[in-house]
XYZ file of C-alpha atoms in Angstrom:
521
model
C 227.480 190.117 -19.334
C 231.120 190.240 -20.966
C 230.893 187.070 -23.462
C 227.032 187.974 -23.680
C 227.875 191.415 -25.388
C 231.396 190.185 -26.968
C 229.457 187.140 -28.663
C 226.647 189.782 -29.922
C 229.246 192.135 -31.056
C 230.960 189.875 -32.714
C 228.265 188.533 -35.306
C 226.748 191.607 -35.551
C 229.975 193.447 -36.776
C 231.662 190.332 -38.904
C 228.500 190.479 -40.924
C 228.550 194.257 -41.355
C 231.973 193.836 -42.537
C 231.145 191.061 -45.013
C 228.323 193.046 -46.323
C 229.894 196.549 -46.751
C 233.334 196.419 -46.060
C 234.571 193.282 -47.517
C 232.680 194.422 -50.835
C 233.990 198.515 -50.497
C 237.585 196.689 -51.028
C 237.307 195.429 -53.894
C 235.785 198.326 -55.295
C 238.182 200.800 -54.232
C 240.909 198.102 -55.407
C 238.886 197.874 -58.705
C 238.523 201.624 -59.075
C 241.895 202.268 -58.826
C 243.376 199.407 -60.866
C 240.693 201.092 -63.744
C 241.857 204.160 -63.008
C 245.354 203.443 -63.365
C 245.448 201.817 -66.499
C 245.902 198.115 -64.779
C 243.498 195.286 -65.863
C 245.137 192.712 -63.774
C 247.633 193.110 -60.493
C 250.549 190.719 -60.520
C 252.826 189.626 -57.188
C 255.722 191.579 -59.067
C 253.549 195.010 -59.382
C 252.026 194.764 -56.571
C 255.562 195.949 -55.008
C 256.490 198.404 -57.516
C 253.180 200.468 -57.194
C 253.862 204.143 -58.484
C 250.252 205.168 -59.540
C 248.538 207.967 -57.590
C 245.091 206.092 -57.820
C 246.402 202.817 -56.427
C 248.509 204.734 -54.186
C 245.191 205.989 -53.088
C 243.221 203.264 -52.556
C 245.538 201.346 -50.793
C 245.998 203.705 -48.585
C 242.276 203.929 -48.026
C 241.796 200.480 -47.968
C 244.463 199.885 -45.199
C 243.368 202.896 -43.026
C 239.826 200.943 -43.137
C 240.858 197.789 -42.223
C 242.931 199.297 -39.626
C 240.286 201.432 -37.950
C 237.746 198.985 -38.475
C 239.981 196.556 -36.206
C 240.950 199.420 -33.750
C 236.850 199.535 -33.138
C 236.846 195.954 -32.719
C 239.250 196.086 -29.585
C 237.722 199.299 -28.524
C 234.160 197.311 -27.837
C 236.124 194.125 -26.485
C 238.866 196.472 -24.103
C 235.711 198.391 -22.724
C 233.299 195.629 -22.010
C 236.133 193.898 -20.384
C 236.742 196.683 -17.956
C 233.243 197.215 -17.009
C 232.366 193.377 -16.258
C 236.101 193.787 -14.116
C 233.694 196.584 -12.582
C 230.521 194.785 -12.243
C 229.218 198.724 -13.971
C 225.795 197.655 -14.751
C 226.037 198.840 -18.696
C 223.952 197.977 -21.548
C 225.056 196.384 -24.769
C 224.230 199.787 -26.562
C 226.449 202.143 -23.694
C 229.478 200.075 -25.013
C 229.059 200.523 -28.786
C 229.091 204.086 -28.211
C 232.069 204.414 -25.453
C 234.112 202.300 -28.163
C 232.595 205.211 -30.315
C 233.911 207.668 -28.374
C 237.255 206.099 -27.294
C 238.334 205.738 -31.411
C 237.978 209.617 -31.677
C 241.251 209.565 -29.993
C 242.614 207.295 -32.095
C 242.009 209.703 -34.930
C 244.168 211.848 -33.531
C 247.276 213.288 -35.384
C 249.493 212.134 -32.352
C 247.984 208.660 -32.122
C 247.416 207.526 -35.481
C 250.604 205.732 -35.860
C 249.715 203.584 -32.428
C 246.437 202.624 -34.853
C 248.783 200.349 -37.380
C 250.937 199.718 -35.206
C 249.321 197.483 -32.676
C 247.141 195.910 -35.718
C 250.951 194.903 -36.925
C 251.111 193.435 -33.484
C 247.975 191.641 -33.078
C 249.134 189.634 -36.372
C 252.470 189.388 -35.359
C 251.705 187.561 -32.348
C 248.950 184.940 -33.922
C 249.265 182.084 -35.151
C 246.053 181.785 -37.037
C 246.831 185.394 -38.999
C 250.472 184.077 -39.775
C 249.473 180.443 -41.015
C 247.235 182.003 -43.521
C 250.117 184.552 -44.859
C 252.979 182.568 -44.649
C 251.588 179.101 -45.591
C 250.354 180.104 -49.289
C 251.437 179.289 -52.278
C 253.061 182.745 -53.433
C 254.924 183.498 -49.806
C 256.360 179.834 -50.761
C 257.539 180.886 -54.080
C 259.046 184.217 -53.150
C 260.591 182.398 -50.347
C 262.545 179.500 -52.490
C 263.278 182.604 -55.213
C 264.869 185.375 -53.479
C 265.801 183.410 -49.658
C 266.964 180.448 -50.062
C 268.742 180.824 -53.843
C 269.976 184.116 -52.205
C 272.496 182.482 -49.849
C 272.854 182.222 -46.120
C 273.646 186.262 -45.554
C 270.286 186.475 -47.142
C 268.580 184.222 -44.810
C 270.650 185.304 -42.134
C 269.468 188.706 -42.403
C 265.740 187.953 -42.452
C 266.230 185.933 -39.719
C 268.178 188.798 -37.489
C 265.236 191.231 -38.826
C 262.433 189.328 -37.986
C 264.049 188.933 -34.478
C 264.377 192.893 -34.414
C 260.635 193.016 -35.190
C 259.735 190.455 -33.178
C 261.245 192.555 -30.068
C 259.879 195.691 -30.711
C 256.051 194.269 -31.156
C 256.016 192.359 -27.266
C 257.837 195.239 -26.244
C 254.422 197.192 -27.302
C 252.275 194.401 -26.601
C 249.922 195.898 -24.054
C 250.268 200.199 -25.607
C 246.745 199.683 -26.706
C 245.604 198.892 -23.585
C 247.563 201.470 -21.493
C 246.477 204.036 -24.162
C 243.062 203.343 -23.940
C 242.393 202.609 -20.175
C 244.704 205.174 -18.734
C 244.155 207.736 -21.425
C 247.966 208.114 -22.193
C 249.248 209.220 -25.488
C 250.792 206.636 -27.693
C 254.460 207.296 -27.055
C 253.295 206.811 -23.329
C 251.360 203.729 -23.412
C 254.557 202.030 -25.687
C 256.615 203.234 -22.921
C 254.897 201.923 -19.843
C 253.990 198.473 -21.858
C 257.955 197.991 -22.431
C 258.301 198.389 -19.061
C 255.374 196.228 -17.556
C 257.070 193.381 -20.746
C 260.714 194.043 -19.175
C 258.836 193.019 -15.142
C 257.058 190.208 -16.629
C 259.387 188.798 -19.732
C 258.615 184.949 -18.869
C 254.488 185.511 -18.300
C 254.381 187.769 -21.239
C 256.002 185.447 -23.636
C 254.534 182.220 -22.007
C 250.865 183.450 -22.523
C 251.425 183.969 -26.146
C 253.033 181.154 -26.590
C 250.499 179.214 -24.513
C 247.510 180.758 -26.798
C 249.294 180.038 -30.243
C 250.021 176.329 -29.321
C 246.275 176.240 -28.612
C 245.270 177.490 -31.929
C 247.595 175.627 -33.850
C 246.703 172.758 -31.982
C 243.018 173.472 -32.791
C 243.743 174.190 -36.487
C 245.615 170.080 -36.857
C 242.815 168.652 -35.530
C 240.063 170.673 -37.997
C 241.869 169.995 -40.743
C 242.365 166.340 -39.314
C 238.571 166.160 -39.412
C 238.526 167.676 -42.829
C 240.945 165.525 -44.296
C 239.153 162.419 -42.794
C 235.960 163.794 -44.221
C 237.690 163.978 -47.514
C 239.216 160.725 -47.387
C 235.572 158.721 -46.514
C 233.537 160.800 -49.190
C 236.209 160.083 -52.163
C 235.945 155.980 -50.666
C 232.036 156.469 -50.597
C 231.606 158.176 -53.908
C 232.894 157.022 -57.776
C 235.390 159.651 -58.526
C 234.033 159.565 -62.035
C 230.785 161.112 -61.407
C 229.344 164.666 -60.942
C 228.422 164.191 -57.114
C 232.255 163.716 -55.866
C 232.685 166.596 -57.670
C 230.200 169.052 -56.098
C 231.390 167.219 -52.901
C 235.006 168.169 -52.939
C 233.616 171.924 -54.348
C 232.127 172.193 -51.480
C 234.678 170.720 -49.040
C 237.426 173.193 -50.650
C 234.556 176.062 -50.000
C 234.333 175.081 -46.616
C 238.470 174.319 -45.992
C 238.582 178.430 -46.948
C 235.446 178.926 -44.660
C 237.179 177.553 -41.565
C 240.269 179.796 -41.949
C 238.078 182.858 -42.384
C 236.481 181.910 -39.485
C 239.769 181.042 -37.480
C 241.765 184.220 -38.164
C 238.147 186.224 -37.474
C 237.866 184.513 -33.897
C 241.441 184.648 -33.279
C 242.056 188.477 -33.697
C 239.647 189.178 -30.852
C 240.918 186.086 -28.539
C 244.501 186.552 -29.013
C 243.481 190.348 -27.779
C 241.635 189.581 -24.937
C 244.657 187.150 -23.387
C 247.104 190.359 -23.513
C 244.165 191.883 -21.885
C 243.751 189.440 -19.517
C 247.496 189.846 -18.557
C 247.764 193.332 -18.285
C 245.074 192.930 -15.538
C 247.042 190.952 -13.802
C 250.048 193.628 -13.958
C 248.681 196.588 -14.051
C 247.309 198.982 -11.160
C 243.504 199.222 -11.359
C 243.522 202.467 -9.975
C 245.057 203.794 -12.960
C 242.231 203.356 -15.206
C 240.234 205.679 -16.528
C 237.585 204.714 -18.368
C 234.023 206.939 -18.117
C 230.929 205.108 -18.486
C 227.987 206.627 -20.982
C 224.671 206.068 -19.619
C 221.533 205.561 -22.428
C 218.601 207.219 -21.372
C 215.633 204.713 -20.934
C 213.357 206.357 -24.170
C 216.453 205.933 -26.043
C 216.919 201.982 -25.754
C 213.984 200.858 -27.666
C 215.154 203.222 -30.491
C 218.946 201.327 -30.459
C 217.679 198.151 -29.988
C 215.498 199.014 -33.447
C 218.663 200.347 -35.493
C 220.485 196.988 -34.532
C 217.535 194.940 -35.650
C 217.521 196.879 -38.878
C 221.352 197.095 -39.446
C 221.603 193.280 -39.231
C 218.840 192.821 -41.412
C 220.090 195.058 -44.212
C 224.007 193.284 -43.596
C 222.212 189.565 -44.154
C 220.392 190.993 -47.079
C 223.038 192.669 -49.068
C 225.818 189.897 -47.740
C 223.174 187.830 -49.379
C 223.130 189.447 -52.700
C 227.070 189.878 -52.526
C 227.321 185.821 -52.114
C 225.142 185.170 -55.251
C 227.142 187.660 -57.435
C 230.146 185.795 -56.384
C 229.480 182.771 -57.597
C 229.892 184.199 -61.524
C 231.901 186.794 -60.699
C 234.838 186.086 -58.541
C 236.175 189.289 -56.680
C 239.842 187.882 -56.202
C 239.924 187.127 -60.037
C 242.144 190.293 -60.786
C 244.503 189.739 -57.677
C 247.417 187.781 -58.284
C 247.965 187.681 -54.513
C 245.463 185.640 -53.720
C 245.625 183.057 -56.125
C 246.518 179.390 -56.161
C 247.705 176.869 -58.313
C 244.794 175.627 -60.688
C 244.495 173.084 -63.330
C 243.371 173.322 -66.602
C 241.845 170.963 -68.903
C 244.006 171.259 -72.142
C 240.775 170.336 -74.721
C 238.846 169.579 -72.151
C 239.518 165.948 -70.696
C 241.335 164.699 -73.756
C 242.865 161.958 -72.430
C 239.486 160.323 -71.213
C 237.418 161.948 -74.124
C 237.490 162.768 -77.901
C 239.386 166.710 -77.354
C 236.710 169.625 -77.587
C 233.880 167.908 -77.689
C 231.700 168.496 -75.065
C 232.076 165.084 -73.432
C 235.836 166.225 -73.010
C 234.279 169.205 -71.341
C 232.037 167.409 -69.227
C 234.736 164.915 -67.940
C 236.903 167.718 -67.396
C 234.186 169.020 -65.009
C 233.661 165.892 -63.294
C 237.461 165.867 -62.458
C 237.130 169.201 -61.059
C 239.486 170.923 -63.335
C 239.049 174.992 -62.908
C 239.475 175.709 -66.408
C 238.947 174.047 -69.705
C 241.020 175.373 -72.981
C 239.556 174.881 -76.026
C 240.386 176.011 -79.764
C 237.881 177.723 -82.015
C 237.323 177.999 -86.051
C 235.372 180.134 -88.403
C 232.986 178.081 -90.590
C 232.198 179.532 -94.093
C 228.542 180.859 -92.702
C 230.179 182.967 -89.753
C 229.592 180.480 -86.614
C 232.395 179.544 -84.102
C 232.932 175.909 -83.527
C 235.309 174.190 -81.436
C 238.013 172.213 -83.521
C 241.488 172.740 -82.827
C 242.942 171.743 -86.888
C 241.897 174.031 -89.608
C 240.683 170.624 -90.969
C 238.197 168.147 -89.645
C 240.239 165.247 -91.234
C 242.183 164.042 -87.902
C 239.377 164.248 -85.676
C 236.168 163.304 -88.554
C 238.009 161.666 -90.897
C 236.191 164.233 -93.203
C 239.272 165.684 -95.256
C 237.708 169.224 -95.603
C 238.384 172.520 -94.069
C 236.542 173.708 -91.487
C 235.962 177.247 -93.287
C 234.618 175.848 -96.416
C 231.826 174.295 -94.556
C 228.605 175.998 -92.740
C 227.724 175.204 -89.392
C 225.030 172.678 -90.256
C 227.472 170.832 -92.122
C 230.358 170.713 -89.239
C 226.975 169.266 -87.146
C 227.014 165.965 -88.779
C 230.589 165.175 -88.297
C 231.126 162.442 -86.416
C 234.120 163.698 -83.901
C 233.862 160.870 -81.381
C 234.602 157.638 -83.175
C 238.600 158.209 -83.701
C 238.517 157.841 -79.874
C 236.560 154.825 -79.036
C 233.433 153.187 -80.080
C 232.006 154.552 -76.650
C 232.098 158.235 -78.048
C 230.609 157.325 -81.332
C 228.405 159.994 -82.744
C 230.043 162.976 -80.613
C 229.722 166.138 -82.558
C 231.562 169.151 -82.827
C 230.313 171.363 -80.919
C 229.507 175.135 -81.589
C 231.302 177.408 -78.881
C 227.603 178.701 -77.675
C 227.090 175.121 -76.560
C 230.097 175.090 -74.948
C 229.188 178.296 -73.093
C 225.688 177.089 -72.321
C 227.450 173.658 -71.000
C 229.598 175.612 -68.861
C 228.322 178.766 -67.447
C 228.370 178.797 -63.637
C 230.537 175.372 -63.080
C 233.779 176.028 -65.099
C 236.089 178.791 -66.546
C 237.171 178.910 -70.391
C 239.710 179.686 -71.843
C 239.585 180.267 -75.636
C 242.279 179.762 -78.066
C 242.401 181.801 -81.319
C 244.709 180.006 -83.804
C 247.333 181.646 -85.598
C 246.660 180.198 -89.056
C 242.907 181.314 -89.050
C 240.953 184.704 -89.604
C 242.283 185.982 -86.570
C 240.757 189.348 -87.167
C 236.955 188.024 -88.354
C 236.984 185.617 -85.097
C 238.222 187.532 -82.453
C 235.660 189.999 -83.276
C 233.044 186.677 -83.622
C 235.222 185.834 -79.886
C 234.776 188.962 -78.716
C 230.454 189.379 -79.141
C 229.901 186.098 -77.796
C 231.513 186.703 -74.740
C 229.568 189.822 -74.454
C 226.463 188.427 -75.120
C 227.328 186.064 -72.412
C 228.198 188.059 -69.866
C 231.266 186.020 -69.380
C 233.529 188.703 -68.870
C 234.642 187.529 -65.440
C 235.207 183.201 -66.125
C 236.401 183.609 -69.786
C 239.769 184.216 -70.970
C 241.303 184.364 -75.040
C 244.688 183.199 -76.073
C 246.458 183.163 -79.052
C 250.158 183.205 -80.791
C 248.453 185.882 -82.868
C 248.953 189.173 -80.991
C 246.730 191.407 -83.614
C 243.598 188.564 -82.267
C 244.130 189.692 -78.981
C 244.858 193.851 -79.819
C 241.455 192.998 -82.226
C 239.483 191.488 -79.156
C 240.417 194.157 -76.785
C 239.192 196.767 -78.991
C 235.975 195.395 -79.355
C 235.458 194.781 -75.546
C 238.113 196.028 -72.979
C 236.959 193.954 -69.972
C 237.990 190.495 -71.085
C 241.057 189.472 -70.435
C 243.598 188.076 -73.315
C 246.897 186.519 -72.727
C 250.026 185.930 -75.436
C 251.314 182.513 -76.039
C 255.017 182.458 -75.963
C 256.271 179.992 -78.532
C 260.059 181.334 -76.558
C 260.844 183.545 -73.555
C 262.717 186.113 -74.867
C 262.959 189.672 -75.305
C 260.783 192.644 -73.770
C 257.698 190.809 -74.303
C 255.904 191.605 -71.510
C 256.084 195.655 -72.144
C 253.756 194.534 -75.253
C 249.857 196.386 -74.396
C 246.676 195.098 -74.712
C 248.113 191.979 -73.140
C 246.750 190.603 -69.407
C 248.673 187.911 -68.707
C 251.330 185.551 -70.572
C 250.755 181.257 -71.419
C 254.269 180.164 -71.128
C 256.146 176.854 -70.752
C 257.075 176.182 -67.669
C 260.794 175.403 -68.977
C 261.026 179.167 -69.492
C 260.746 180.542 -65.981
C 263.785 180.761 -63.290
């Protein structure tokens, strides 16, 4: 009955949490970054936090993650015992003894034990420590501040980590001991260090046992992955729209599988310290009541289940198509990677800003495409990045002493090759209607333009987009970008430094900085 009710628990409560709390996090995290002032949360603030709201919600945030774990081992710690038992309990009796069980956790003298053995459930798993560690940004502040800092710095990481290390299998089985024998939290750490200090070599070797497993089982998925990946780029032309949506959704699923792994890890690296505490503790000591559901009552339970998983796949539904145009993690520096962007759109395979360049530059699964926009003389936005179409059309005229219709008949395709003859210059609406859905934008305000007429031009088309969340504006022209944030607050606008110097980055009404890579230490 044991992996009967753990597999049921399981799927039920990983989809509750991906319907209700995985979206609650973002909006507390939302909420207070609004709150606060903050349109976007960098690496660097993220550690310098000194806002009451953000304060706030990350201290919300983490005390639901936390006790929304603490339940997790509650259900798994108390359906282990009563299988151990053979107690003839229902599926139902142990949701509500896990109930009943994190009541004590809430309490003022145990709520430390809470975080703490969440710290040590991560500490001790190798799926949970792959996916921090192995990231881009852990890999950057790693070369930055350890291994430019000098051996003293690396030594003393190394001798704190060891410090840490000892204290969490010291405390490896508290939960257990507080939970089964109904001991306080300075009583279960106690007796775990003790039952550790009996059994060093089995405590250590089961760990260390599981976490060769996983890792084990992580090479060989991303073996298959990476053999998938390798046959579908031989199969498919590399040039075309289908390899495209293939990798997509091979990336999708690469970031599926280690959702999945640190999700079925948690509970499985729990239930092998389980399993060895059995084997070392005293059964006698456990104390564990059993709550019986009255027979009238069951058909009642066994409805709210029904019901609860039907509302989590409908609204974990609805959250999964909002995603797709509106990524939650966009604001997040954290969890970001390195992305490419499209300078022009494919320009080196295409005639720049045209929407051919834009296509390309889709096909070669670029994230973003930058593009530069002008004002034409009857108020519409096209995409040219000279003031004058003569390097691009051969048409020595500039863009804002022509309308619209006029910039349509430009041929911006033949100074590239024969094959692009005819290409026009697009308007940025086309552009937007090109790429909604399949690629972010980023739009480049000129310096030498109307900065003020087009970033308010900038500014409504975005709006009447709804593009808010996968379009950016840049410019060397910092009034654009003070001009576009007054007419619409949401979208984010980011300075181009021409050098890095000076207390540019206390300048408001600025998200983010474009910067040459030359510039940065």
């Amino acid at each position: 009955m044991f992996w009967k009710h753990a597999f049921l628990f399981e799927v039920s409560y990983k989809l509750l949490a991906a319907a209700v709390i995985y979206p609650l996090f973002f909006f507390l995290a939302n909420t207070g970054m609004r709150l606060a002032g903050i349109s976007y949360l960098t690496n660097e603030y993220i550690l310098r936090i000194i806002n009451p709201y953000m304060i706030g919600a990350v201290i919300v945030i983490a005390l639901a993650v936390t006790f929304y774990c603490i339940y997790e081992l509650s259900f798994i710690l108390s359906s282990y015992e009563y299988e151990r038992r053979h107690a003839d309990v229902t599926f139902y009796s142990n949701v509500l003894i896990a109930f009943y069980k994190l009541k004590d956790c809430l309490r003022p003298a145990n709520i430390l034990m809470n975080f703490y053995y969440i710290f040590v459930i991560a500490a001790v798993n190798a799926a949970v420590l792959c996916n921090l560690v192995f990231t881009q940004t852990t890999r950057n502040l790693f070369k930055i501040h350890v291994l430019n800092g000098g051996w003293h710095i690396l030594a003393g990481i190394m001798t704190g980590l060891a410090v840490v290390y000892v204290f969490a299998f010291l405390g490896i089985y508290s939960f257990q001991v507080f939970f089964l024998e109904d001991k306080s939290f300075k009583q279960a750490y106690r007796k775990s260090a003790k039952l550790v200090c009996r059994h060093p070599v089995r405590t250590v070797g089961a760990v260390v046992v599981y976490n060769l497993m996983v890792l084990a089982l992580i090479v060989v998925i991303y073996g298959l992955i990476s053999v998938v990946l390798v046959l579908g780029v031989k199969l498919l032309d590399m040039a075309y729209i289908g390899s495209a949506v293939y990798l997509s959704v091979l990336r999708s699923v690469r970031y599926a599988v280690k959702v999945i792994l640190v999700c079925v890890s948690v509970p499985a690296a729990f239930l092998v310290i389980t399993r060895n505490y059995y084997r070392f503790m005293d059964c006698n000591e456990v104390d564990l009541p059993i709550i019986y559901i009255k027979e009238k009552n069951k058909k009642f339970h066994r409805l709210a289940y029904f019901v609860l998983i039907f509302a989590s796949v409908l609204l974990l539904s609805v959250n999964v198509v909002k995603s797709f145009n509106n990524n939650p993690f966009e604001k997040i520096a954290v969890f970001h990677e390195t992305q490419i962007t499209a300078h022009r759109g494919a320009s080196m395979e295409a005639p720049e800003n045209t929407l051919a360049a834009f296509s390309r530059a889709m096909e070669n699964m670029a994230d973003t495409i930058e593009l530069d926009v002008q004002l034409t003389s009857d108020g519409q936005l096209v995409v040219m990045h000279d003031d004058t179409a003569l390097r691009t059309t051969g048409v020595d005229k500039s863009i804002s002493s022509m309308t619209l219709e006029e910039v349509k008949k430009l041929d911006a395709g033949s100074w590239f090759s024969a094959e692009f003859e005819g290409e026009k210059v697009p308007a940025l609406q086309e552009v937007f209607d090109l790429c909604e859905g399949k690629i972010k934008i980023n739009i480049e305000i000129k310096a030498n333009s109307d900065g003020y007429a087009v970033a308010r031009k900038v500014a409504e088309i975005i709006r009447e987009n709804g593009a808010e969340n996968w379009c950016v504006v840049t410019s060397f022209d910092y009034a654009a970008l003070c001009r576009v944030k007054e007419c619409n607050e949401n979208i984010r606008v980011g300075y181009i430094l021409s050098v890095a110097y000076g207390s540019f980055y206390e300048m408001k009404d600025v998200d983010f900085f474009s910067i040459n890579a030359s510039f940065l230490t």
